[in-house]
PDB file of C-alpha atoms in Angstrom:
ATOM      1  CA  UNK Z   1     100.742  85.121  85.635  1.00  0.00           C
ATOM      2  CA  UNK Z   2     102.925  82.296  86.888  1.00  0.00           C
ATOM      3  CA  UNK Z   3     102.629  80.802  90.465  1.00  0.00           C
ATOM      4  CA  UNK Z   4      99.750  83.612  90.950  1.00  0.00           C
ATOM      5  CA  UNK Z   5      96.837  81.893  93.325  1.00  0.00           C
ATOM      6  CA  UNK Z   6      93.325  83.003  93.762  1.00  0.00           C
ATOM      7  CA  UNK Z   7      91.928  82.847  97.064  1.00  0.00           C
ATOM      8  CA  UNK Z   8      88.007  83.086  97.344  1.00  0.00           C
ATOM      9  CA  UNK Z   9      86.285  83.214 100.704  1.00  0.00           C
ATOM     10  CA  UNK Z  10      82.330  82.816 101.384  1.00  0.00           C
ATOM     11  CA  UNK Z  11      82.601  85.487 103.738  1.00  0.00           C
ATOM     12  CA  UNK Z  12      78.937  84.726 105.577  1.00  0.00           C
ATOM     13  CA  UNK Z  13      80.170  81.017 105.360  1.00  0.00           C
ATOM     14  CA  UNK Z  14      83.346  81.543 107.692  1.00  0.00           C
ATOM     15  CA  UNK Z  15      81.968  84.367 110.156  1.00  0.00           C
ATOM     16  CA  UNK Z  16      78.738  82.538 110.818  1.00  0.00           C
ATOM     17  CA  UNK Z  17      80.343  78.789 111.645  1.00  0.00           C
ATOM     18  CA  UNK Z  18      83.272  81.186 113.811  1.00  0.00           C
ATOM     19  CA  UNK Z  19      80.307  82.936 115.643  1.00  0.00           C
ATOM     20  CA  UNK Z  20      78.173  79.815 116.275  1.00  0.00           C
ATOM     21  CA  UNK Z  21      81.089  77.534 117.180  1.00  0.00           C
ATOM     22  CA  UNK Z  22      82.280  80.058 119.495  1.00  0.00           C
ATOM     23  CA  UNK Z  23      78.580  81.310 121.234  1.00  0.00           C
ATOM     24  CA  UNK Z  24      77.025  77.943 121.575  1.00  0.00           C
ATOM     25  CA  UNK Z  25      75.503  77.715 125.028  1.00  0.00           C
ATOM     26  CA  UNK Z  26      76.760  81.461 126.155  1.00  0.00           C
ATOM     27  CA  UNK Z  27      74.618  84.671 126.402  1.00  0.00           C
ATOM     28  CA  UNK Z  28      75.486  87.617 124.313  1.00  0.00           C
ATOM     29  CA  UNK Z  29      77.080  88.703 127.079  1.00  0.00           C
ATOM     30  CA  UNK Z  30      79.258  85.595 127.829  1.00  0.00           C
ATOM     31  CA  UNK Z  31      80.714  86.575 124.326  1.00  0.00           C
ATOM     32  CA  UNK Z  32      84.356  87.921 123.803  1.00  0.00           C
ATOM     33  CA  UNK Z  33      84.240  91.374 123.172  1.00  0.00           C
ATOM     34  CA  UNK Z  34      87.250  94.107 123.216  1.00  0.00           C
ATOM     35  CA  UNK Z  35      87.575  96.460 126.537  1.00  0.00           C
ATOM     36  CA  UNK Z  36      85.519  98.935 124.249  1.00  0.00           C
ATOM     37  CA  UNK Z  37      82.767  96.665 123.924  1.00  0.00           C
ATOM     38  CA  UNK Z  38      82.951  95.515 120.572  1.00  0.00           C
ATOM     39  CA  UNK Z  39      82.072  91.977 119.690  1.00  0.00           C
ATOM     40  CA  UNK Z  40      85.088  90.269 118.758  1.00  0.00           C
ATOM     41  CA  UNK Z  41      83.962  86.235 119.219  1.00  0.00           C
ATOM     42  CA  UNK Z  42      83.271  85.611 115.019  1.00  0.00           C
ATOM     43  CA  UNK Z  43      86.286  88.109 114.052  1.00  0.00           C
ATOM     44  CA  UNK Z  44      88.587  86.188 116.465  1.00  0.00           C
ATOM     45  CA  UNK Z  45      88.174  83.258 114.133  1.00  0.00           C
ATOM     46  CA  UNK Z  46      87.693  85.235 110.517  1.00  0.00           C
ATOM     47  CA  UNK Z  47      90.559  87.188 110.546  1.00  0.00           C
ATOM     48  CA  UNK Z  48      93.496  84.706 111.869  1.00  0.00           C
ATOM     49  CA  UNK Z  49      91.878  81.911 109.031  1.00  0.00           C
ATOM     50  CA  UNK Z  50      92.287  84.768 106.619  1.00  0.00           C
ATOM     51  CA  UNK Z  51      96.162  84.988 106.893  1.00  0.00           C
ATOM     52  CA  UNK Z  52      96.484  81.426 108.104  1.00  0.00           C
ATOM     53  CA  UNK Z  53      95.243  80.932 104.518  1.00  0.00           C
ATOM     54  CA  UNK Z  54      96.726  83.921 102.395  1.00  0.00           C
ATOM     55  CA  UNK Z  55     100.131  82.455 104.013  1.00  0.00           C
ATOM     56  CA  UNK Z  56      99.901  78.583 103.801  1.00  0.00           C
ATOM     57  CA  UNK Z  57      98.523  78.586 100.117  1.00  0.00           C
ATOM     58  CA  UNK Z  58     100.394  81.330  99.185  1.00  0.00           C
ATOM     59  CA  UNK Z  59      97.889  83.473  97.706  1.00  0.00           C
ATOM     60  CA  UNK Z  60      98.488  86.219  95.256  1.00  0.00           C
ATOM     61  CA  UNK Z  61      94.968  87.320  95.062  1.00  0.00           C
ATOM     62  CA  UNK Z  62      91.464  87.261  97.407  1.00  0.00           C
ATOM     63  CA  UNK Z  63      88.299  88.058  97.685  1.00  0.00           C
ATOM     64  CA  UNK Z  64      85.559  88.086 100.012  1.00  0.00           C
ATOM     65  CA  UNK Z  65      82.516  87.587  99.015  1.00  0.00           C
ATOM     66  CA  UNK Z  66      79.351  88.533 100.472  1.00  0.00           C
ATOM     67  CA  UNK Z  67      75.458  87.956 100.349  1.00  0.00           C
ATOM     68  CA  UNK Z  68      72.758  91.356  99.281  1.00  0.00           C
ATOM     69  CA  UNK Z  69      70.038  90.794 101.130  1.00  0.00           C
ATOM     70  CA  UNK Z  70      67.718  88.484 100.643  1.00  0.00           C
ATOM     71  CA  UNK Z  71      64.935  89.775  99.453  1.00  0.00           C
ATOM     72  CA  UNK Z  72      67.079  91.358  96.601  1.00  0.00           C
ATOM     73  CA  UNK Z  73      68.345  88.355  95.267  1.00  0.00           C
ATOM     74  CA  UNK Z  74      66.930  86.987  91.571  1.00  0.00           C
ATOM     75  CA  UNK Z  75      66.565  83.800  93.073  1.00  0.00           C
ATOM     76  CA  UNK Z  76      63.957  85.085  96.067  1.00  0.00           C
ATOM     77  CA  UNK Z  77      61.896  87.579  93.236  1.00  0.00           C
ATOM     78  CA  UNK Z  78      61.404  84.654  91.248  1.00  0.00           C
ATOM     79  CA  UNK Z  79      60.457  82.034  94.418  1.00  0.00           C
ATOM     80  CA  UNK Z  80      59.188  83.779  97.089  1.00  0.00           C
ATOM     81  CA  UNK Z  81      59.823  80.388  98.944  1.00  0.00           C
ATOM     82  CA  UNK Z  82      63.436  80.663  98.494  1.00  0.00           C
ATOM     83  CA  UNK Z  83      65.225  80.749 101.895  1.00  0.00           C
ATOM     84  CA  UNK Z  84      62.091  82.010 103.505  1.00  0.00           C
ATOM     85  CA  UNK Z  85      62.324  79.854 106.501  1.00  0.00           C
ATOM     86  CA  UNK Z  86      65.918  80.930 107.871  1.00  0.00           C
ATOM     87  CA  UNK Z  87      65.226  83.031 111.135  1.00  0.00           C
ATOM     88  CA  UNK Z  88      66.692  86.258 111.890  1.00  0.00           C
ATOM     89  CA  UNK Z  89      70.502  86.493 112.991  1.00  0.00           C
ATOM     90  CA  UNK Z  90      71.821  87.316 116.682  1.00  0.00           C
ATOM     91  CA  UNK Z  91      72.649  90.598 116.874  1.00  0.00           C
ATOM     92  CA  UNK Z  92      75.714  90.570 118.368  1.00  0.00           C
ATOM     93  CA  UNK Z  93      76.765  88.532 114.864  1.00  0.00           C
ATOM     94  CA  UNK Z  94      75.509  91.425 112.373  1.00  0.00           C
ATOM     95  CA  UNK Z  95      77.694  93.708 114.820  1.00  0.00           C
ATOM     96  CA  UNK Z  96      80.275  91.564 113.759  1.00  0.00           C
ATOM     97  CA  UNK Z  97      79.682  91.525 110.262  1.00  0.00           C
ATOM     98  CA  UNK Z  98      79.331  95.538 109.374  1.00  0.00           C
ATOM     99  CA  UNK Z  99      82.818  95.389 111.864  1.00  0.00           C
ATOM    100  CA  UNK Z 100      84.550  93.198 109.255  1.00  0.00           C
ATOM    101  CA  UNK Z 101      82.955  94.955 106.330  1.00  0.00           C
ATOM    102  CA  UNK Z 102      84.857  98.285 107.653  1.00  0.00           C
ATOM    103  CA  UNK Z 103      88.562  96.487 108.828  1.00  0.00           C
ATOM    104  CA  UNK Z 104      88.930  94.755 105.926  1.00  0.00           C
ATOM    105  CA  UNK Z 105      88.392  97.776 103.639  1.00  0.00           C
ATOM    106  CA  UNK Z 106      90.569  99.341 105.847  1.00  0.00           C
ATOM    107  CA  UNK Z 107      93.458  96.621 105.720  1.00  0.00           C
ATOM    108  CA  UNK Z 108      93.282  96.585 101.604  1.00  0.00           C
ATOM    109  CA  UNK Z 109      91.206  92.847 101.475  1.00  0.00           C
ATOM    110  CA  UNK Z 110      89.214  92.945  98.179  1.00  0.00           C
ATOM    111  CA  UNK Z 111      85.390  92.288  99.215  1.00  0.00           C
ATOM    112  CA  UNK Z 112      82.513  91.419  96.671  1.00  0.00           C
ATOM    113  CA  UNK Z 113      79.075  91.754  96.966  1.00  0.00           C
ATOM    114  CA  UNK Z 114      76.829  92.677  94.072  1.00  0.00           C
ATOM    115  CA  UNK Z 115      72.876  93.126  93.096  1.00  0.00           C
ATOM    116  CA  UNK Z 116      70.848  90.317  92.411  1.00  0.00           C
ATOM    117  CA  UNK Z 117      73.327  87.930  92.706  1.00  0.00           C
ATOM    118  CA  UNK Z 118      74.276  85.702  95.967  1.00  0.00           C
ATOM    119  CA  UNK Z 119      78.347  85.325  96.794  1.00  0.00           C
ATOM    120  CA  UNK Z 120      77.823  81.745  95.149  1.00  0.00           C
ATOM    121  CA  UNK Z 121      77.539  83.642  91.910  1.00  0.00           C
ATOM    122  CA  UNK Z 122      80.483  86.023  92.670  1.00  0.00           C
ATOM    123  CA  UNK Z 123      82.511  82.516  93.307  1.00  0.00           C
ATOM    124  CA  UNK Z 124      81.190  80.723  90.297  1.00  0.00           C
ATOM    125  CA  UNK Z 125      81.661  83.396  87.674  1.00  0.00           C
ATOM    126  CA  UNK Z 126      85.287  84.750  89.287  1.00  0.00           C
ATOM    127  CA  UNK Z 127      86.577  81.556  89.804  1.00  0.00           C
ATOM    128  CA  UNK Z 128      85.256  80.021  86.123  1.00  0.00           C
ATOM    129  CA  UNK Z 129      86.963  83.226  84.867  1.00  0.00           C
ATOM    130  CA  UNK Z 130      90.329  82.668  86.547  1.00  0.00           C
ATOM    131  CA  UNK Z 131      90.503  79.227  85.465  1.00  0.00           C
ATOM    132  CA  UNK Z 132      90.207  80.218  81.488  1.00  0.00           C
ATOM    133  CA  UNK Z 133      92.152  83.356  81.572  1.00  0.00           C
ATOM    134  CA  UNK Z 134      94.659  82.889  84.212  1.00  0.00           C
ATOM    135  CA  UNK Z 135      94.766  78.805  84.222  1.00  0.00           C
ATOM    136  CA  UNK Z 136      96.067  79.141  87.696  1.00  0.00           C
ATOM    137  CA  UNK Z 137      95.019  77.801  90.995  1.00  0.00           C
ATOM    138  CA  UNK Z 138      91.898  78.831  92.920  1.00  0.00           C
ATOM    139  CA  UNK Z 139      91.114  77.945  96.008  1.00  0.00           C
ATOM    140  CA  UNK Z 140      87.443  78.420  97.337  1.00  0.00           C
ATOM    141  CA  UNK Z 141      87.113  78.369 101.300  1.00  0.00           C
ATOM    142  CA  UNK Z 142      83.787  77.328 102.150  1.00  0.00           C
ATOM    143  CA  UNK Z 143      81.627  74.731 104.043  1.00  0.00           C
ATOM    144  CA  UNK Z 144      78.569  74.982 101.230  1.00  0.00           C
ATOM    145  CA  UNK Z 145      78.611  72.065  99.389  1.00  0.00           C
ATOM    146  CA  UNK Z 146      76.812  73.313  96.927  1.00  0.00           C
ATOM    147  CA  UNK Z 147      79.852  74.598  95.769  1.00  0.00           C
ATOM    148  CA  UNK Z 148      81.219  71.221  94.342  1.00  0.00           C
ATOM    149  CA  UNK Z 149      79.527  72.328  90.862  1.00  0.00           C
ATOM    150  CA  UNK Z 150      82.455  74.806  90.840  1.00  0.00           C
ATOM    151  CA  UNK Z 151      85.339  71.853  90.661  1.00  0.00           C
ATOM    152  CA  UNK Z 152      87.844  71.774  87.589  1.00  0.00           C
ATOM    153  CA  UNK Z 153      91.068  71.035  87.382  1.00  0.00           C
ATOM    154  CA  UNK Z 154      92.466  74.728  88.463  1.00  0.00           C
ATOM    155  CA  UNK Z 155      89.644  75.298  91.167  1.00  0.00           C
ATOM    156  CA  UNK Z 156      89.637  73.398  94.651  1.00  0.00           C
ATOM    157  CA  UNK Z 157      87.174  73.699  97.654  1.00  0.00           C
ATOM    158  CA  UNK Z 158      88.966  73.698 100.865  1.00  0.00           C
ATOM    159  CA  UNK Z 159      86.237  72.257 103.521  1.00  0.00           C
ATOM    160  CA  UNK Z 160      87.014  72.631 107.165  1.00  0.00           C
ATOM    161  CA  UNK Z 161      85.756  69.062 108.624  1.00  0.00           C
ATOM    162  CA  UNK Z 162      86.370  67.600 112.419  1.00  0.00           C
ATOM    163  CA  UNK Z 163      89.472  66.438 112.129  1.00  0.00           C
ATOM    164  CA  UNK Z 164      91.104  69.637 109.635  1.00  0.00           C
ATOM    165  CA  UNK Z 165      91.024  71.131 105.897  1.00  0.00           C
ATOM    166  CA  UNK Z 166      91.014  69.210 102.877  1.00  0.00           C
ATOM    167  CA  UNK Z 167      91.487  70.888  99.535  1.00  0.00           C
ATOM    168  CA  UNK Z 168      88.784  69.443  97.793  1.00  0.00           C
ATOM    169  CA  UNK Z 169      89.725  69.005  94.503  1.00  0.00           C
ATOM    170  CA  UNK Z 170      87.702  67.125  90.913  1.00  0.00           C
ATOM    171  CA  UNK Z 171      89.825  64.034  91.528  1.00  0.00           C
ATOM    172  CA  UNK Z 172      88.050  63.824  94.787  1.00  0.00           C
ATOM    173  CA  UNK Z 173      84.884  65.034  93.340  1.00  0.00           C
ATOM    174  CA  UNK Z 174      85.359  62.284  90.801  1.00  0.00           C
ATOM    175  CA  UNK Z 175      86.424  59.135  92.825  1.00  0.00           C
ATOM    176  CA  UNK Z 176      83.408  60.304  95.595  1.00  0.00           C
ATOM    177  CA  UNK Z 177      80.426  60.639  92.847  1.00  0.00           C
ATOM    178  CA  UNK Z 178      81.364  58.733  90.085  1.00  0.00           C
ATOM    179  CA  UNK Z 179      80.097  61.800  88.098  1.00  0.00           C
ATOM    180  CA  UNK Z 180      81.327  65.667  86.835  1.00  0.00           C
ATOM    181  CA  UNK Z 181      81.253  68.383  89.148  1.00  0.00           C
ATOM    182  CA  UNK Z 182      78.719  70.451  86.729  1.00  0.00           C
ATOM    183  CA  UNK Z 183      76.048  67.456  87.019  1.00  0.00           C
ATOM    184  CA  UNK Z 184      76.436  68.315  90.946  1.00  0.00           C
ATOM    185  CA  UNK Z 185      73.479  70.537  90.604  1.00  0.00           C
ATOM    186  CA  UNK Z 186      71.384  67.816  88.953  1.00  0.00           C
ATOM    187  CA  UNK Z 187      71.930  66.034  92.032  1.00  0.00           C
ATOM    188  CA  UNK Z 188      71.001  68.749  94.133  1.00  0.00           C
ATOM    189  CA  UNK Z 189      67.845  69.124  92.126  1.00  0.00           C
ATOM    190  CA  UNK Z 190      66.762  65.801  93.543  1.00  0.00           C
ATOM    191  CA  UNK Z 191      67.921  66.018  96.662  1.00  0.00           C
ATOM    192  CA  UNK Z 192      66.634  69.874  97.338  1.00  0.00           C
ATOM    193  CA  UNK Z 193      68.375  71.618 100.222  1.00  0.00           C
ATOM    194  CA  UNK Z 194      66.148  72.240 103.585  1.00  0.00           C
ATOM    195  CA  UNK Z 195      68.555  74.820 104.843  1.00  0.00           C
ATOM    196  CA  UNK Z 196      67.573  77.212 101.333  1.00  0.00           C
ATOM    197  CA  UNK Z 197      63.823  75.642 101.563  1.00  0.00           C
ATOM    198  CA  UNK Z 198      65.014  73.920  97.957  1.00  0.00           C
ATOM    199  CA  UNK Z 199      62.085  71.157  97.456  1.00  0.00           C
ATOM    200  CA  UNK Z 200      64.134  69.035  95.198  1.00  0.00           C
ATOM    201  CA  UNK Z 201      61.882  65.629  94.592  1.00  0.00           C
ATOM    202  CA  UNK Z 202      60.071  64.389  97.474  1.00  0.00           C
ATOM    203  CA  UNK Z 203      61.144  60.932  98.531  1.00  0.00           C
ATOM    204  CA  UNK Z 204      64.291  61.048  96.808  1.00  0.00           C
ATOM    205  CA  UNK Z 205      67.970  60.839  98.304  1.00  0.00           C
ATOM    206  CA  UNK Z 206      71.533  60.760  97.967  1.00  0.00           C
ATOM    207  CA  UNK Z 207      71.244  56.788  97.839  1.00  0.00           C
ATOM    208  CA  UNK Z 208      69.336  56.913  94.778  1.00  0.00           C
ATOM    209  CA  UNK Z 209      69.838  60.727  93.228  1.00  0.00           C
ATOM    210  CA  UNK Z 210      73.428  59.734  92.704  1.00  0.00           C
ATOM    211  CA  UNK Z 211      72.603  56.432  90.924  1.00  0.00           C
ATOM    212  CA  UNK Z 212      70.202  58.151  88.619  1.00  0.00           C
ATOM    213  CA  UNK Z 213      72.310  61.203  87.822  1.00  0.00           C
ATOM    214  CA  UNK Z 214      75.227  58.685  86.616  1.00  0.00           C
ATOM    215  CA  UNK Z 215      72.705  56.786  84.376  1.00  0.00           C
ATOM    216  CA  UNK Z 216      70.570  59.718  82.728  1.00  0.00           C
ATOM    217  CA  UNK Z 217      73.374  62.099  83.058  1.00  0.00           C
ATOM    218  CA  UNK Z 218      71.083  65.178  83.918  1.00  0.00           C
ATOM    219  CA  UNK Z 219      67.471  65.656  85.183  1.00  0.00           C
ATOM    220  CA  UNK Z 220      66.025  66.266  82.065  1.00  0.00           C
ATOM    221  CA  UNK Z 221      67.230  63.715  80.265  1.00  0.00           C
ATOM    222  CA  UNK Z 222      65.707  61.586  83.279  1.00  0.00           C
ATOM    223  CA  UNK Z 223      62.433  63.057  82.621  1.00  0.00           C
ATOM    224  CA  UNK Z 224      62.905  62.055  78.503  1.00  0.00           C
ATOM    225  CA  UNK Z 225      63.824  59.031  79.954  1.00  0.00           C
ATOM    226  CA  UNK Z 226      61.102  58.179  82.351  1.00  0.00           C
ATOM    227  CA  UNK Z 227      58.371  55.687  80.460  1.00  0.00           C
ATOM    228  CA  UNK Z 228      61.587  53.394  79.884  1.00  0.00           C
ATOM    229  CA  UNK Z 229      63.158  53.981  83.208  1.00  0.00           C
ATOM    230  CA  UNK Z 230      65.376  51.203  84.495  1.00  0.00           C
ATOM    231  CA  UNK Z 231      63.030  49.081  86.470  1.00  0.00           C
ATOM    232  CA  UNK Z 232      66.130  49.151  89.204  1.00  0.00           C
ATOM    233  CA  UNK Z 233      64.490  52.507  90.039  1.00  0.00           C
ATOM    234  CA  UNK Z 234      60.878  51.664  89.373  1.00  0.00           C
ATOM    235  CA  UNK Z 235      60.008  51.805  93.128  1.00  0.00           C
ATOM    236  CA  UNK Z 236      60.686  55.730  92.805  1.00  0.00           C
ATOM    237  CA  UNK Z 237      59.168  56.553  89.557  1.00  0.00           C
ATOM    238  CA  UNK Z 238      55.939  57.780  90.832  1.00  0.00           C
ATOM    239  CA  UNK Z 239      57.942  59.900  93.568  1.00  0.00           C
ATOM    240  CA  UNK Z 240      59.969  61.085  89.978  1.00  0.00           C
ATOM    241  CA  UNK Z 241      56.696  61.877  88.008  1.00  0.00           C
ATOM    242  CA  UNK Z 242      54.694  63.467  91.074  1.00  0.00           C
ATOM    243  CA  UNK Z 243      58.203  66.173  91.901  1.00  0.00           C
ATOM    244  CA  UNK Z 244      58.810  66.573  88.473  1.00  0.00           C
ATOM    245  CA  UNK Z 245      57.964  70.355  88.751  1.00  0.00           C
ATOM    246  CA  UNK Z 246      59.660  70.498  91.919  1.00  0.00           C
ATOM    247  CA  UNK Z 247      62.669  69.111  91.020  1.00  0.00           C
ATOM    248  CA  UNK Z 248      63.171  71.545  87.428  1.00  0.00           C
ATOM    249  CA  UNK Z 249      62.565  74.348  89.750  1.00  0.00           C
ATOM    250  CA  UNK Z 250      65.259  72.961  92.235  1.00  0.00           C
ATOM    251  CA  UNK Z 251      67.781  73.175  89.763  1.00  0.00           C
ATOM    252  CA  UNK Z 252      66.913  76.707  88.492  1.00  0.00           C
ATOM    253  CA  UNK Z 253      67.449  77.403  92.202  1.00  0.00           C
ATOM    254  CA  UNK Z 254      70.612  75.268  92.834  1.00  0.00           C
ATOM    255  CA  UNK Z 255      72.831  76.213  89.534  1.00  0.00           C
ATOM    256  CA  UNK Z 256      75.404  78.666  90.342  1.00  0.00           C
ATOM    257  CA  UNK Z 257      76.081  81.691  88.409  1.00  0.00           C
ATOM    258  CA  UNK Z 258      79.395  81.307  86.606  1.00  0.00           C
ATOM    259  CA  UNK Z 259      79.244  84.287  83.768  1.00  0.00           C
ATOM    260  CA  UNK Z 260      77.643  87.487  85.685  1.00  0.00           C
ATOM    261  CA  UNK Z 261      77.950  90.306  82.924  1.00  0.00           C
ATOM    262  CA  UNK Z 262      79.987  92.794  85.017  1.00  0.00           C
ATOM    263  CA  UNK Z 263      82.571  90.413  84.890  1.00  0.00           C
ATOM    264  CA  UNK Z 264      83.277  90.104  81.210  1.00  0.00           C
ATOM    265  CA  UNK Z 265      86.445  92.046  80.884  1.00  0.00           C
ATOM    266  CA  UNK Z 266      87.520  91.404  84.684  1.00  0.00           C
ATOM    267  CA  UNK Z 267      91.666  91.538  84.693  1.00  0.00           C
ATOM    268  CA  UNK Z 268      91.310  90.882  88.741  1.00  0.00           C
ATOM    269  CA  UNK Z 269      93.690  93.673  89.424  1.00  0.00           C
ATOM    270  CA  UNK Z 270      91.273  94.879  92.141  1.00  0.00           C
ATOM    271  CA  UNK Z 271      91.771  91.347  93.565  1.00  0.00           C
ATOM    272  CA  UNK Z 272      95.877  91.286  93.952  1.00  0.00           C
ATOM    273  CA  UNK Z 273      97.135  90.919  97.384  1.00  0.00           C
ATOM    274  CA  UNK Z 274      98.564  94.353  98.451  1.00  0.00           C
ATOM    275  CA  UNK Z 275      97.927  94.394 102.769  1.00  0.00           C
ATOM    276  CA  UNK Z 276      98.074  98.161 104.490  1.00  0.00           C
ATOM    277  CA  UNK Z 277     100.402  97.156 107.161  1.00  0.00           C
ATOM    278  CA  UNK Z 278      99.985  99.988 109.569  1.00  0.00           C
ATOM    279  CA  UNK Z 279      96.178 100.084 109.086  1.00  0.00           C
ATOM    280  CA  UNK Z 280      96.593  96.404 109.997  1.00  0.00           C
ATOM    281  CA  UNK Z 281      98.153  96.860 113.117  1.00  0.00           C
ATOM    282  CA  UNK Z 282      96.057  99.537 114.118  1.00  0.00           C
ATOM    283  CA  UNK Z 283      93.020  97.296 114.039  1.00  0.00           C
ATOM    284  CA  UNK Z 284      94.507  94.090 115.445  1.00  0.00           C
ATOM    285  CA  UNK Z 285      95.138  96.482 118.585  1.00  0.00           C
ATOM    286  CA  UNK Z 286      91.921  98.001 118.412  1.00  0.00           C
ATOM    287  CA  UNK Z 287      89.953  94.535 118.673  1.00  0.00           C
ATOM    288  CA  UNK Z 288      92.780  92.986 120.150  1.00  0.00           C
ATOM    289  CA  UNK Z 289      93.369  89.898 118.065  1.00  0.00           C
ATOM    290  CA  UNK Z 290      96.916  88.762 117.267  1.00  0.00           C
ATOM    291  CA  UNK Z 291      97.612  87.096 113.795  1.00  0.00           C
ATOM    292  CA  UNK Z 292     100.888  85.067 112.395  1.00  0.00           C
ATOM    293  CA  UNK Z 293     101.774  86.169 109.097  1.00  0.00           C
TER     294      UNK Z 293
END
């Protein structure tokens, strides 16, 4: 598969920073919508970035993946805690989202979304697969750091930041952390993650979860570690012993999926580029949005 490029998008990722960058201080009824009435505010930022992207990284295949609900996920059975503080979502947004759901089936774009697992997992195990059968780029678009534990030297993370897109890459990763991508999740163990209600350790952060993960390597080995802990990190050694439970739970939480079963003899022919052009056209009139391709 020369020159072929895999594209993968956190759907929820880009529609909910297009809809809340776009509806900040407006009513739902401030909001663009089409002269039909349908919602168009998110989708007027989803679907342009989706061919800005397919076209400027010159993507072969994509995929978008999406969330199951919540409640189905293994993580939430397990922790009822998990992401139980996130409120409900505007309405006007979920409009938005079955709306996609329906115009990119319609346009042929390749969507994922699969039972218990989270679109973190459909990343982790499709991209981990590209990159040992297909050796190729991959490009994940998405804002989640969390993400970083997917870096290798075929997979990137383009991040959207203030002043444009970087592509991400494990040279970054590398010269940023001092560490490998896969002991990302260590760190996050540590540091928890308030937006997923992930404890991590109480009264420990990025200042000194980073030191520690580059000197024990991994949280358990930290915990083998502790009765001859460096006495640099003595003053957080009872804040280490009292969130020890916390923290192993944090990275049960925070460790992305990268081998789902389903996905064992995946050839990602569902996954190659192949755009119904009238279909497209149809719907960029119908929620009159205009594209370059």
């Amino acid at each position: 598969m020369d020159n072929h490029t895999l594209l993968l998008i956190d759907g929820f990722n880009l529609l909910s920073r297009g809809y809340f960058a776009t509806s900040y201080g407006r009513s739902d009824d401030q909001l663009s919508k089409t002269k039909d009435g349908v919602y168009t505010n998110a989708l007027r930022v989803f679907i342009p970035k989706l061919f800005s992207l397919i076209r400027e990284h010159e993507v072969s295949h994509v995929a978008i993946t999406w969330d199951v609900k919540r409640e189905e996920t293994d993580r939430r059975i397990k922790y009822d805690f998990y992401k139980a503080t996130r409120g409900e979502l505007p309405m006007p947004l979920i409009e938005q989202f079955l709306t996609l759901k329906t115009v990119l089936e319609e346009i042929g774009i390749a969507q994922l979304e699969m039972s218990p697992y989270e679109a973190d997992d459909l990343i982790g195990t499709l991209s981990n697969k590209w990159s040992h059968s297909i050796q190729n780029k991959c490009y994940i678009y998405s804002n989640d750091r969390d993400l970083l534990q997917l870096l290798n030297e075929h997979t990137s993370q383009i991040i959207a930041q203030k002043t444009g897109e970087i592509i991400y890459s494990i040279e970054h990763f590398n010269n940023d952390y001092g560490i490998h991508p896969k002991q990302w999740v260590d760190v996050k163990a540590l540091l928890g993650d308030s937006s997923d209600n992930i404890p991590g350790c109480p009264g420990v952060g990025e200042k000194s979860a980073i030191p520690l993960i580059q000197q024990y390597q991994s949280v358990e080995e930290l915990y083998e570690n502790m009765e001859n802990l460096d006495p640099k990190f003595n003053r957080y050694k009872k804040k280490l012993i009292a969130g020890k439970d916390s923290t192993i739970i944090s990275k049960e939480l925070s460790a992305i999926m990268i081998d789902i079963p389903h996905f064992e003899d995946y050839t990602f022919e569902d996954l190659k580029l192949s755009i119904n052009e009238d279909n497209l056209t149809n719907k960029l009139q119908e929620l009159e949005i205009r594209i370059r391709r």
